[in-house]
Amino acid sequence: MGENIAYKILRKHLVEGELKAGQPIAIKIDQTLTQDSTGTMAYLQLEAMNIKKVKTKRSVAFVDHNMLQQGFENADDHKFIQTVAEKHGILFSKPGNGICHQVFLERFSCPGDTLIGSDSHTPTAGGVGMLAIGAGGLDVAVAMAGGAYHINAPKVCRVNLHGKLQRMVAAKDIILEVLRQVTVKGGVGRIFEYAGEGVKTLSVPQRGTITNMGAELGATTSIFPSDERTFEYMKAQGREAEWQELKADDDAFYDEEITIDLGKLKPLAAKPDSPDNVEEVESIGKIKVDQVAIGSCTNSSYEDLMRVAKILKGHKVNKNVSLVIAPGSRQVMEMIARNGALGDIISSGARVLENACGPCIGMGQAPGTNGISLRTFNRNFYGRSGTLSAKIYLVSPETAAVSAINGYLTDPREFEEDITVELPEKFIIDDSMILKPAEDGDKVEIVRGPNIKEFPINSALKNTLTGKTLIKVEDNITTDHIMPSNSKLLPFRSNIPHLSKYCFSTIDSEFSKNAKKFNGGFIVAGSNYGQGSSREHAALAPLYLGVKGVIAKSFARIHKANLINNGIVPMTFENEADYDIIDKFDDLEIDNVLDGIENGILVVKNVSKDKTFTVKLDLAERDKAILRAGGTLNYAKESR
Ligand code: F3S
């Protein structure tokens, strides 16, 4: 039986293990990316490994998250990253050059290459047929140091696309439909590989929207074939030399399959507070809208903004709506500025933001109290917008723009003017904001402001773990819940002692205090614990506060890896009903931990309730060694 695209790339990069779904494998990584929010930590970790120069084919450091400079912290972090990059052989994309995934797709994506990035939406590059995976910062640091990336070989789900999208139905609606069908948990341990005759009807930026938001499925990654449309895109970016064709064998094996008839899709919206809470726009009804935000790594391409500009041209934004637009890159901004589309956007009354993540990461533009905000972004988790009472709907740029004019959620098919957009034959190419590293890194001095603090490193695992249940949380807890990100906290991404004060603060404002008072302990959680952003801080802050283990019904992939990397034991209930026999502040005791790590089973005693229950540990051999050592950095030192 033939091979699918994902396994062709995995096989070519395999350095350890048997390429069979569920089996632990290690793959060679060609390229890495970081953004500033996770990057400061990744580079501190790279420094801790004493590596002179990165060993990847290409590594790029972006600055796109923490852009507001209300104090010295963000500017200091940017300078730290810039100088680390210059010293260690890493390209540096200056603040203002754009959002990491948009710029990476434009300037660095390569069909057939492997990429890991310290950002969960790294799979955006799957739009050109790259195997692009979001990972924790430490995994990225290890890859930059020349180490392999360890995962369990995923299953591959073929997504058959039939037909062609109707007018005003967008790529965003395709991925929202996949989310409706598969849910935010349904993609765990899977790669979504797109196929079928509908693929060729989609441009690379449209494919990028789909692979980007595959992250919301909990998927390892998503990937499209590399075909003539990919070639056209790369040629227009002046990078046709890096193109290669990639397609699945005719008789390729897939573990699962879903089918979407593009012609039958209607405009969709993900309602509050989850990206899989999807319904057709026409059936949600014409709810009044206070804010519309267009941009983010999901929908900020040239094509997206040209469609938005065509809708806005000759119209005014409704008097009750604040419309904010953030182009995905300097290339996008410059192109719409030079062809006049930016003039149409400005004339409509939209507020134009800089080329960065902005409101997507809560950097400004928090909606008003009880505000309804339509966003073209990828996440609408509770509180992420910065306003707890706000209701966030995720929609396509078309739905967003038409609704901004009307002042209420509108099915964009009601807009009758033609908004067809062709991709340019040549994009404006100017890489002057991507700084090359120094020839001689030894001559570069790293600039380290006072916000750059040491990060916590665990110690070797003890054979008995005891402590209180510091918090008990429900299903689908996101890394935003564990370590909130907002404009006040983001500047402290390299300052774990400060950040840890806010750990779980949107759920339990006493968590940090209690963790310190009780000298650490355990977290008990429902299923899909740690979904969402890849942020390692959701493991580092608990580590700093003394958390020894997390007992959950199930874990999101990247967060579980981050826990292991930091020496925190991830355990799952053998019998999910045992979740109910633990209450907050119950004392837990786990003996024979070292043997349990080996055998994959531990017995937990709930001392307060005088009951015992069993938990499982689903760990690869390397994970076991990392946990025993107290995290990846200790493990790397031991193995040298
Ligand atoms: Fe930035 Fe939001 Fe994407 S924070 S990287 S635009 S998910």
PDB file of C-alpha atoms in Angstrom, residues 270-277 379-383 388 390-392 478 481 531:
ATOM      1  CA  ALA A 270     -17.719  29.663  16.142  1.00  0.00           C
ATOM      2  CA  LYS A 271     -19.808  30.976  19.012  1.00  0.00           C
ATOM      3  CA  PRO A 272     -18.454  31.737  22.510  1.00  0.00           C
ATOM      4  CA  ASP A 273     -16.334  30.271  24.098  1.00  0.00           C
ATOM      5  CA  SER A 274     -14.884  27.508  21.942  1.00  0.00           C
ATOM      6  CA  PRO A 275     -13.689  27.239  18.332  1.00  0.00           C
ATOM      7  CA  ASP A 276     -15.788  24.088  17.831  1.00  0.00           C
ATOM      8  CA  ASN A 277     -19.054  25.679  18.945  1.00  0.00           C
ATOM      9  CA  ARG A 379      -9.463  31.261  19.349  1.00  0.00           C
ATOM     10  CA  ASN A 380     -12.390  32.561  21.349  1.00  0.00           C
ATOM     11  CA  PHE A 381     -11.557  31.046  24.716  1.00  0.00           C
ATOM     12  CA  TYR A 382     -13.078  32.701  27.733  1.00  0.00           C
ATOM     13  CA  GLY A 383     -11.158  35.806  28.753  1.00  0.00           C
ATOM     14  CA  LEU A 388     -14.248  38.503  30.735  1.00  0.00           C
ATOM     15  CA  ALA A 390     -17.260  39.849  26.211  1.00  0.00           C
ATOM     16  CA  LYS A 391     -18.665  37.327  23.747  1.00  0.00           C
ATOM     17  CA  ILE A 392     -16.321  36.424  20.900  1.00  0.00           C
ATOM     18  CA  THR A 478      -6.623  25.936  28.125  1.00  0.00           C
ATOM     19  CA  HIS A 481      -6.536  29.477  31.933  1.00  0.00           C
ATOM     20  CA  GLN A 531      -5.380  22.735  25.064  1.00  0.00           C
TER      21      GLN A 531
END
